[in-house]
Amino acid sequence: MEPYRIKAVEPIPFPSRGDREQALTRSGYNLFRVPSAQVTIDLLTDSGTGSMSAAQWAAMMIGDEAYACSTSYERFDAVLRGITGFPEIMPVHQGRAAERVVFSTLLGPGDIVVSNTHFDTTRAHVEATGSQALDLPSPEAADLDSDHPFKGNIDLGALTDLLAGPDGHRVKAVVMTVTNNGGGGQPVSLENLRRVRAVCDEHGLVFLLDASRFAENSWLVLQRERGHGYREPVEVARATFDLADVFWASLKKDGLANIGGVIGVRDDPELARRFRQRVILDEGFSTYGGLAGRDLEALAQGLSEVTDPRYLADRADTARWFADSLHKAGVPVVRPAGCHAVYVRAGEILPHIPAHRFPGHAWSCALYLEGGIRAVEFGSLLLGSGGGSAPHELVRLALPRRVYTRSHLEYVVDTAVAVGRIADELPGYRIVGDSPALRHFTAVLEPAPHAG
Ligand code: F0G
């Protein structure tokens, strides 16, 4: 059961079928453009959508809004140094701000960055420097049915081959994203991370850790990986951070707050100085990084709560129960479930819709029309900007932290089953208005009832 009770509640909207149809049409069939007042259950993202604890709300009242070196910064810095062991901690306003600072400092045209899977903003910031972002997910990730425990790993064989090949000298850094959001929210093993460290040492590469969901990854390592000798999630987290040269995180996830991000540098004062200069230019003075003092307080408290084993056990159990319930009801999902989301295999539900007509998007629109549930396509619309198609046509049902109960998720399962009943009738979609980067946020679409 949830290891907390509810102290404040917020009514949820119940738009009528007619309201939903109008909202979807008006949005250009893009769920990012649907007003949240027209959404009953919002599973668009687990980012910045969590509920704060009573202790976090209380901490916000003592936020110190001094421009420089506030006591709230000192608390934020102390908590993060305690968890990560990194001496240099810089707040930024969210994850992609950290990515911009890190990549614009480290990379130049022609460089290659390798990852277990770049998240969309990570890829966009690598490419904005003229570098190439290369995904080398582990081969096990391709099998959506296998119960391999660490489908978020990087393919070490492919990494070694790349480094030995003609482009090997262009590789500057490896980004390990834990958990692997672009790769089905799957965890990365400590073993895999340790071997990446060894490869980085051998080839003089920078090991970059995207730690946005570090606590959830640590929990899944504790549950699934034998022989590491750790007993507490916080110990696994520390062992993970110990392997990286630089880390960043969107703290809108495991920071348990609604805004925030961070960059950490281990033992390179010159690099830390260059990052800090960029933070001052882009974000604000380097002890607030675009955040209010009260945000730093909420984050310091949230980061102290997120490694609680009872909280993490409930989060992982809920995701597993949700995935199992969908599976038993005949809705195919990626298994095993991670923590932050369940990924529905929409391509298999809608085999009559080809990749270029976005079956994941079609399924998401139907889920919204049937039950006012908002999810996000993780298929060829999100991943295929260059005209390519995604390896799998998925829809992510993300789980905001401490927000929805199991009865809300039972409603989602029932609605997904209802969509399955009308699957044959659902149209694909075509893009009628596009943008060059991160197109899924702004694209305008229309139903395309015929496949061509
Ligand atoms: N890295 C990862 C692994 C992420 O999942 C995200 C955001 C970011 C970086 C960027 O952080 O949003 O704070 O700027 N993921 C959200 C999501 C948006 O819905 O998965 P941000």
Coordinates of C-alpha atoms and ligand atoms in Angstrom, one line a residue:
M1 CA 0.0 0.0 0.0
E2 CA 1.0 3.6 -0.4
P3 CA 3.4 4.6 2.5
Y4 CA 1.6 7.9 3.0
R5 CA -1.9 9.3 3.6
I6 CA -3.6 12.1 1.7
K7 CA -3.7 15.6 3.2
A8 CA -4.8 17.8 0.4
V9 CA -7.0 16.8 -2.6
E10 CA -7.7 18.4 -5.9
P11 CA -10.8 17.7 -8.0
I12 CA -10.2 16.2 -11.4
P13 CA -12.1 17.3 -14.6
F14 CA -14.8 15.1 -16.2
P15 CA -15.3 16.6 -19.7
S16 CA -18.1 15.1 -21.7
R17 CA -17.5 13.1 -24.9
G18 CA -18.5 16.2 -26.9
D19 CA -16.0 18.3 -24.9
R20 CA -13.2 15.8 -25.6
E21 CA -13.9 15.7 -29.3
Q22 CA -13.9 19.4 -29.5
A23 CA -10.7 19.7 -27.5
L24 CA -8.9 17.2 -29.6
T25 CA -10.0 18.7 -32.9
R26 CA -9.1 22.2 -31.7
S27 CA -5.6 21.0 -30.6
G28 CA -4.8 19.9 -34.1
Y29 CA -5.0 16.3 -32.8
N30 CA -1.9 16.9 -30.6
L31 CA -2.4 16.0 -27.0
F32 CA 0.3 18.5 -25.9
R33 CA -2.1 21.2 -27.0
V34 CA -5.2 20.0 -25.2
P35 CA -6.0 22.1 -22.1
S36 CA -5.5 20.2 -18.9
A37 CA -9.0 21.3 -17.8
Q38 CA -10.2 18.8 -20.5
V39 CA -8.1 15.9 -19.1
T40 CA -9.5 13.4 -16.5
I41 CA -6.3 11.4 -15.9
D42 CA -3.1 13.0 -17.1
L43 CA -0.4 10.4 -17.8
L44 CA 1.5 12.6 -20.3
T45 CA 4.6 12.7 -18.1
D46 CA 6.1 11.9 -14.7
S47 CA 8.1 15.2 -15.0
G48 CA 7.2 18.0 -12.6
T49 CA 3.7 16.5 -12.0
G50 CA 4.3 14.8 -8.6
S51 CA 2.7 15.7 -5.3
M52 CA 4.9 17.3 -2.6
S53 CA 4.9 16.1 1.0
A54 CA 3.8 18.1 3.9
A55 CA 7.5 18.5 4.8
Q56 CA 8.3 19.9 1.4
W57 CA 5.4 22.5 1.6
A58 CA 6.7 23.4 5.1
A59 CA 10.3 23.8 3.8
M60 CA 9.1 26.2 1.1
M61 CA 8.1 28.7 3.8
I62 CA 11.7 29.0 4.9
G63 CA 13.0 29.4 1.4
D64 CA 15.8 32.1 1.5
E65 CA 15.4 34.3 -1.6
A66 CA 18.8 35.9 -1.3
Y67 CA 20.3 36.3 -4.8
A68 CA 23.6 34.8 -3.9
C69 CA 24.7 32.0 -1.5
S70 CA 21.3 31.6 0.1
T71 CA 20.9 29.2 3.0
S72 CA 18.5 27.3 0.8
Y73 CA 21.3 26.8 -1.7
E74 CA 23.5 25.5 1.1
R75 CA 20.9 22.9 2.0
F76 CA 20.4 21.9 -1.6
D77 CA 24.2 21.6 -2.1
A78 CA 24.7 19.6 1.1
V79 CA 21.9 17.1 0.3
L80 CA 23.2 16.5 -3.2
R81 CA 26.8 16.2 -2.1
G82 CA 25.7 13.7 0.5
I83 CA 23.8 11.5 -2.1
T84 CA 26.3 11.8 -5.0
G85 CA 29.7 12.5 -3.4
F86 CA 30.2 15.1 -6.1
P87 CA 32.1 18.2 -4.8
E88 CA 30.7 20.7 -7.4
I89 CA 27.0 21.1 -7.5
M90 CA 25.2 23.6 -9.6
P91 CA 21.4 24.1 -9.7
V92 CA 19.7 24.8 -13.0
H93 CA 16.0 25.3 -13.7
Q94 CA 15.4 21.9 -15.4
G95 CA 17.1 19.0 -17.1
R96 CA 17.5 20.4 -20.6
A97 CA 19.1 23.5 -19.2
A98 CA 21.8 21.2 -17.8
E99 CA 22.1 19.4 -21.1
R100 CA 22.6 22.7 -22.9
V101 CA 25.4 23.8 -20.4
V102 CA 27.2 20.4 -20.5
F103 CA 27.1 19.8 -24.3
S104 CA 27.7 23.4 -25.5
T105 CA 30.8 23.3 -23.3
L106 CA 32.1 19.8 -24.1
L107 CA 31.3 19.2 -27.7
G108 CA 32.0 20.7 -31.2
P109 CA 31.0 19.8 -34.8
G110 CA 32.0 16.3 -35.8
D111 CA 32.1 14.8 -32.3
I112 CA 30.1 11.7 -31.5
V113 CA 28.3 11.0 -28.3
V114 CA 27.2 7.4 -27.5
S115 CA 24.3 6.5 -25.2
N116 CA 22.2 3.6 -24.0
T117 CA 19.4 5.8 -25.6
H118 CA 19.4 9.6 -25.8
F119 CA 16.3 11.1 -24.5
D120 CA 14.7 13.5 -27.0
T121 CA 16.0 16.7 -25.4
T122 CA 19.4 15.1 -24.8
R123 CA 19.7 14.2 -28.5
A124 CA 18.5 17.7 -29.6
H125 CA 21.2 19.4 -27.4
V126 CA 23.9 17.1 -28.7
E127 CA 22.9 17.8 -32.3
A128 CA 22.6 21.5 -31.7
T129 CA 26.4 21.5 -31.2
G130 CA 26.9 19.9 -34.7
S131 CA 27.8 16.5 -33.0
Q132 CA 26.2 13.2 -33.7
A133 CA 24.1 11.4 -31.0
L134 CA 24.4 7.6 -31.4
D135 CA 22.1 5.1 -29.6
L136 CA 23.6 1.7 -28.7
P137 CA 20.8 0.0 -26.7
S138 CA 21.5 -3.5 -25.5
P139 CA 20.2 -6.2 -28.0
E140 CA 17.8 -7.5 -25.2
A141 CA 15.9 -4.2 -25.5
A142 CA 14.6 -5.3 -28.9
D143 CA 12.6 -8.2 -27.4
L144 CA 9.6 -6.6 -25.8
D145 CA 8.5 -9.9 -24.3
S146 CA 11.6 -11.2 -22.6
D147 CA 11.9 -10.7 -18.9
H148 CA 15.6 -9.6 -19.1
P149 CA 16.0 -7.5 -16.0
F150 CA 18.3 -4.8 -17.5
K151 CA 17.0 -3.9 -20.9
G152 CA 18.2 -0.3 -20.3
N153 CA 21.9 -1.3 -20.6
I154 CA 24.2 -0.1 -23.3
D155 CA 25.5 -2.6 -25.9
L156 CA 29.1 -2.9 -24.8
G157 CA 30.1 -5.0 -27.8
A158 CA 28.8 -2.4 -30.2
L159 CA 30.5 0.4 -28.2
T160 CA 33.9 -1.4 -28.4
D161 CA 33.5 -2.1 -32.1
L162 CA 32.7 1.6 -32.7
L163 CA 35.8 2.7 -30.8
A164 CA 38.0 0.3 -32.7
G165 CA 36.5 1.4 -36.1
P166 CA 37.3 4.4 -38.4
D167 CA 35.0 6.8 -36.4
G168 CA 36.4 5.7 -33.0
H169 CA 38.5 8.8 -32.6
R170 CA 35.4 11.1 -33.0
V171 CA 33.7 9.6 -29.9
K172 CA 34.1 12.1 -27.0
A173 CA 31.7 10.9 -24.3
V174 CA 29.3 8.2 -23.2
V175 CA 25.9 9.2 -21.8
M176 CA 24.3 6.7 -19.5
T177 CA 20.6 7.5 -18.8
V178 CA 19.2 5.9 -15.7
T179 CA 16.6 4.6 -16.0
N180 CA 16.5 4.5 -19.8
N181 CA 13.5 6.7 -20.6
G182 CA 13.8 6.5 -24.4
G183 CA 14.2 2.7 -24.1
G184 CA 11.0 1.8 -22.3
G185 CA 11.9 3.1 -18.9
Q186 CA 14.1 0.1 -18.3
P187 CA 16.9 0.0 -15.7
V188 CA 20.6 -0.1 -16.2
S189 CA 22.7 -2.6 -14.1
L190 CA 25.7 -1.6 -12.0
E191 CA 27.7 -4.2 -13.9
N192 CA 26.9 -2.4 -17.2
L193 CA 27.8 1.0 -15.7
R194 CA 31.1 -0.4 -14.3
R195 CA 32.1 -1.7 -17.7
V196 CA 31.3 1.6 -19.3
R197 CA 33.6 3.2 -16.8
A198 CA 36.4 0.8 -17.8
V199 CA 35.8 1.6 -21.5
C200 CA 35.9 5.3 -20.8
D201 CA 39.2 4.9 -18.9
E202 CA 40.7 2.9 -21.6
H203 CA 39.8 5.4 -24.4
G204 CA 40.0 8.7 -22.5
L205 CA 36.2 9.3 -22.8
V206 CA 34.1 11.4 -20.5
F207 CA 31.4 9.4 -18.6
L208 CA 28.3 11.5 -18.4
L209 CA 25.4 10.3 -16.2
D210 CA 21.8 11.5 -16.8
A211 CA 20.6 10.7 -13.3
S212 CA 17.0 12.0 -13.7
R213 CA 15.6 8.8 -12.3
F214 CA 18.5 7.7 -10.2
A215 CA 16.5 6.5 -7.2
E216 CA 14.2 4.4 -9.3
N217 CA 17.1 2.8 -11.1
S218 CA 18.8 2.1 -7.7
W219 CA 15.7 0.4 -6.5
L220 CA 15.5 -1.9 -9.6
V221 CA 19.2 -2.7 -9.2
L222 CA 18.5 -3.8 -5.6
Q223 CA 15.6 -6.0 -6.7
R224 CA 17.1 -7.5 -9.8
E225 CA 20.9 -7.6 -9.6
R226 CA 22.8 -10.0 -7.4
G227 CA 26.2 -9.8 -5.8
H228 CA 26.7 -6.1 -5.4
G229 CA 26.4 -6.3 -1.6
Y230 CA 24.3 -3.2 -1.1
R231 CA 21.2 -3.1 1.1
E232 CA 19.8 0.4 0.7
P233 CA 18.8 2.3 -2.4
V234 CA 21.0 5.2 -1.3
E235 CA 24.0 2.9 -1.3
V236 CA 23.3 1.8 -4.9
A237 CA 22.8 5.4 -5.8
R238 CA 26.2 6.4 -4.4
A239 CA 27.8 3.5 -6.2
T240 CA 26.2 4.7 -9.5
F241 CA 27.3 8.3 -9.1
D242 CA 30.9 7.1 -8.1
L243 CA 31.3 5.9 -11.7
A244 CA 30.6 9.2 -13.5
D245 CA 32.8 12.2 -14.3
V246 CA 29.9 14.5 -14.8
F247 CA 26.2 14.0 -13.9
W248 CA 23.1 16.0 -14.5
A249 CA 19.5 15.4 -13.6
S250 CA 16.1 16.8 -14.3
L251 CA 14.9 17.1 -10.6
K252 CA 11.3 17.2 -11.8
K253 CA 11.4 13.4 -11.5
D254 CA 13.3 12.0 -8.6
G255 CA 13.7 15.4 -7.0
L256 CA 10.0 15.0 -6.1
A257 CA 9.4 18.6 -6.9
N258 CA 7.7 20.5 -9.8
I259 CA 10.7 22.3 -11.2
G260 CA 14.5 22.0 -10.9
G261 CA 17.6 20.5 -12.3
V262 CA 21.3 20.0 -11.3
I263 CA 24.8 19.5 -12.8
G264 CA 27.6 17.9 -10.8
V265 CA 31.3 17.8 -11.7
R266 CA 33.7 15.5 -9.9
D267 CA 37.3 16.5 -9.9
D268 CA 37.9 18.9 -12.7
P269 CA 37.8 22.5 -11.3
E270 CA 38.5 24.0 -14.7
L271 CA 35.5 22.2 -16.2
A272 CA 33.4 23.2 -13.2
R273 CA 34.5 26.9 -13.8
R274 CA 33.4 26.7 -17.5
F275 CA 30.1 25.2 -16.6
R276 CA 29.5 27.8 -14.0
Q277 CA 30.2 30.6 -16.5
R278 CA 27.6 29.1 -18.8
V279 CA 25.1 28.7 -15.9
I280 CA 25.5 32.4 -15.1
L281 CA 24.9 33.3 -18.7
D282 CA 21.9 31.1 -19.3
E283 CA 20.3 30.4 -16.0
G284 CA 21.2 32.9 -13.3
F285 CA 23.8 33.2 -10.6
S286 CA 25.3 29.7 -10.0
T287 CA 23.8 29.3 -6.5
Y288 CA 20.2 29.6 -7.7
G289 CA 20.4 28.6 -11.4
G290 CA 17.0 29.9 -12.4
L291 CA 15.2 28.6 -9.3
A292 CA 13.6 30.4 -6.4
G293 CA 15.0 29.7 -2.9
R294 CA 11.8 27.9 -2.0
D295 CA 12.3 25.6 -5.0
L296 CA 15.7 24.7 -3.7
E297 CA 14.2 23.9 -0.3
A298 CA 11.5 21.7 -1.8
L299 CA 14.2 19.9 -3.8
A300 CA 16.5 19.4 -0.8
Q301 CA 13.6 17.8 1.1
G302 CA 12.3 15.8 -1.9
L303 CA 15.8 14.4 -2.5
S304 CA 15.9 13.3 1.2
E305 CA 12.6 11.4 0.7
V306 CA 13.0 9.8 -2.6
T307 CA 15.4 7.0 -1.6
D308 CA 13.0 5.8 1.1
P309 CA 12.7 2.0 0.4
R310 CA 9.0 2.0 1.3
Y311 CA 8.3 4.8 -1.2
L312 CA 10.3 3.1 -3.9
A313 CA 8.8 -0.3 -3.3
D314 CA 5.3 1.1 -3.6
R315 CA 6.2 3.0 -6.8
A316 CA 7.7 -0.2 -8.4
D317 CA 4.9 -2.4 -7.3
T318 CA 2.3 0.0 -8.7
A319 CA 4.0 0.1 -12.1
R320 CA 4.2 -3.7 -12.1
W321 CA 0.6 -4.1 -11.1
F322 CA -0.5 -1.7 -13.7
A323 CA 1.5 -3.4 -16.5
D324 CA 0.2 -6.9 -15.3
S325 CA -3.4 -5.6 -15.3
L326 CA -3.2 -4.2 -18.8
H327 CA -1.5 -7.5 -20.0
K328 CA -4.2 -9.7 -18.4
A329 CA -6.9 -7.5 -20.0
G330 CA -5.4 -8.2 -23.4
V331 CA -3.5 -4.8 -23.8
P332 CA 0.1 -5.7 -24.9
V333 CA 2.8 -3.8 -22.9
V334 CA 6.6 -3.8 -22.6
R335 CA 7.6 -6.1 -19.8
P336 CA 9.0 -6.2 -17.2
A337 CA 7.7 -2.8 -16.2
G338 CA 10.2 -0.2 -14.9
C339 CA 9.0 2.4 -12.3
H340 CA 8.0 5.6 -14.0
A341 CA 5.7 4.4 -16.8
V342 CA 4.1 1.5 -18.6
Y343 CA 4.6 1.4 -22.4
V344 CA 1.8 0.1 -24.5
R345 CA 2.6 -1.7 -27.7
A346 CA 0.2 0.2 -29.9
G347 CA 1.7 -1.0 -33.2
E348 CA 0.5 -4.5 -32.3
I349 CA -3.0 -3.3 -31.4
L350 CA -3.3 -1.3 -34.6
P351 CA -1.5 -3.5 -37.3
H352 CA -3.6 -1.9 -40.0
I353 CA -1.9 1.5 -39.4
P354 CA 1.6 1.8 -40.9
A355 CA 4.5 3.5 -39.0
H356 CA 4.2 6.7 -41.2
R357 CA 0.6 7.0 -40.1
F358 CA 1.6 6.8 -36.4
P359 CA -0.2 3.9 -34.7
G360 CA 0.9 5.1 -31.3
H361 CA -0.5 8.5 -31.9
A362 CA -3.8 7.0 -33.1
W363 CA -4.0 4.8 -30.0
S364 CA -3.3 7.9 -27.7
C365 CA -6.0 10.0 -29.4
A366 CA -8.5 7.1 -29.0
L367 CA -7.6 6.7 -25.3
Y368 CA -8.3 10.4 -24.9
L369 CA -11.6 10.3 -26.8
E370 CA -12.8 7.2 -24.9
G371 CA -11.9 8.3 -21.4
G372 CA -10.2 11.7 -21.2
I373 CA -6.8 10.0 -20.5
R374 CA -3.7 11.8 -21.8
A375 CA -0.6 9.8 -22.7
V376 CA 2.3 10.4 -25.1
E377 CA 3.3 8.5 -28.2
F378 CA 6.8 7.0 -28.1
G379 CA 7.1 5.9 -31.7
S380 CA 7.7 7.2 -35.2
L381 CA 6.2 10.6 -34.4
L382 CA 8.5 11.3 -31.4
L383 CA 11.6 9.4 -32.6
G384 CA 11.3 9.6 -36.4
S385 CA 11.8 13.3 -37.1
G386 CA 14.3 12.7 -39.9
G387 CA 11.7 10.7 -41.8
G388 CA 12.7 7.3 -40.3
S389 CA 10.6 5.1 -38.2
A390 CA 11.0 4.0 -34.6
P391 CA 11.9 0.4 -33.7
H392 CA 8.6 0.0 -31.9
E393 CA 5.4 2.0 -32.0
L394 CA 4.7 2.5 -28.3
V395 CA 2.6 4.8 -26.1
R396 CA 3.9 5.8 -22.7
L397 CA 1.5 5.9 -19.8
A398 CA 3.7 7.9 -17.4
L399 CA 3.0 7.7 -13.6
P400 CA 3.2 11.0 -11.8
R401 CA 4.7 10.5 -8.3
R402 CA 2.2 10.2 -5.3
V403 CA -0.7 11.5 -7.5
Y404 CA -3.0 8.8 -8.7
T405 CA -4.3 5.8 -6.8
R406 CA -4.9 2.3 -8.1
S407 CA -8.6 3.0 -8.7
H408 CA -7.6 5.8 -11.1
L409 CA -5.3 3.3 -12.9
E410 CA -8.1 0.7 -13.0
Y411 CA -10.1 3.2 -14.9
V412 CA -7.2 3.5 -17.3
V413 CA -7.1 -0.2 -17.8
D414 CA -10.9 -0.3 -18.5
T415 CA -10.6 2.5 -21.0
A416 CA -7.7 0.8 -22.8
V417 CA -9.8 -2.3 -23.1
A418 CA -12.6 -0.2 -24.6
V419 CA -10.2 1.2 -27.2
G420 CA -9.2 -2.4 -28.0
R421 CA -12.8 -3.1 -29.0
I422 CA -12.9 -0.4 -31.6
A423 CA -9.3 -0.9 -32.8
D424 CA -10.2 -1.9 -36.3
E425 CA -12.1 1.3 -36.9
L426 CA -9.3 3.7 -35.7
P427 CA -7.7 5.9 -38.4
G428 CA -4.0 6.7 -38.7
Y429 CA -2.8 10.4 -38.7
R430 CA -0.8 12.6 -41.1
I431 CA 1.2 15.6 -40.1
V432 CA 0.0 18.9 -41.7
G433 CA 2.2 21.3 -39.7
D434 CA 5.7 20.4 -38.5
S435 CA 8.7 21.9 -36.8
P436 CA 12.3 20.9 -37.3
A437 CA 13.3 19.8 -33.8
L438 CA 11.2 18.0 -31.1
R439 CA 8.3 18.0 -33.6
H440 CA 5.9 16.0 -31.4
F441 CA 5.4 19.0 -29.1
T442 CA 3.9 21.3 -31.7
A443 CA 2.9 19.2 -34.8
V444 CA -0.6 19.7 -36.2
L445 CA -2.1 16.5 -37.4
E446 CA -5.3 15.2 -39.0
P447 CA -6.9 11.8 -39.2
A448 CA -5.9 9.9 -42.4
P449 CA -8.5 7.1 -42.6
H450 CA -6.8 5.5 -45.6
A451 CA -3.3 4.1 -45.1
G452 CA -1.6 5.7 -48.2
Ligands
F0G1 N1 16.7 13.4 -19.4 C1 15.8 12.5 -19.2 C2 16.1 11.1 -19.1 C3 14.4 12.9 -19.2 O1 13.5 12.0 -19.1 C4 14.1 14.3 -19.4 C5 12.7 14.7 -19.4 C6 15.2 15.2 -19.5 C7 16.5 14.7 -19.5 C8 14.9 16.6 -19.7 O2 14.5 17.2 -18.5 O3 12.2 18.0 -18.9 O4 13.6 18.8 -16.9 O5 14.1 19.6 -19.2 N2 11.8 14.0 -19.5 C9 10.3 14.4 -19.5 C10 9.5 13.2 -19.9 C11 10.0 15.6 -20.2 O6 8.3 13.4 -20.0 O7 10.0 12.1 -19.9 P1 13.6 18.5 -18.4

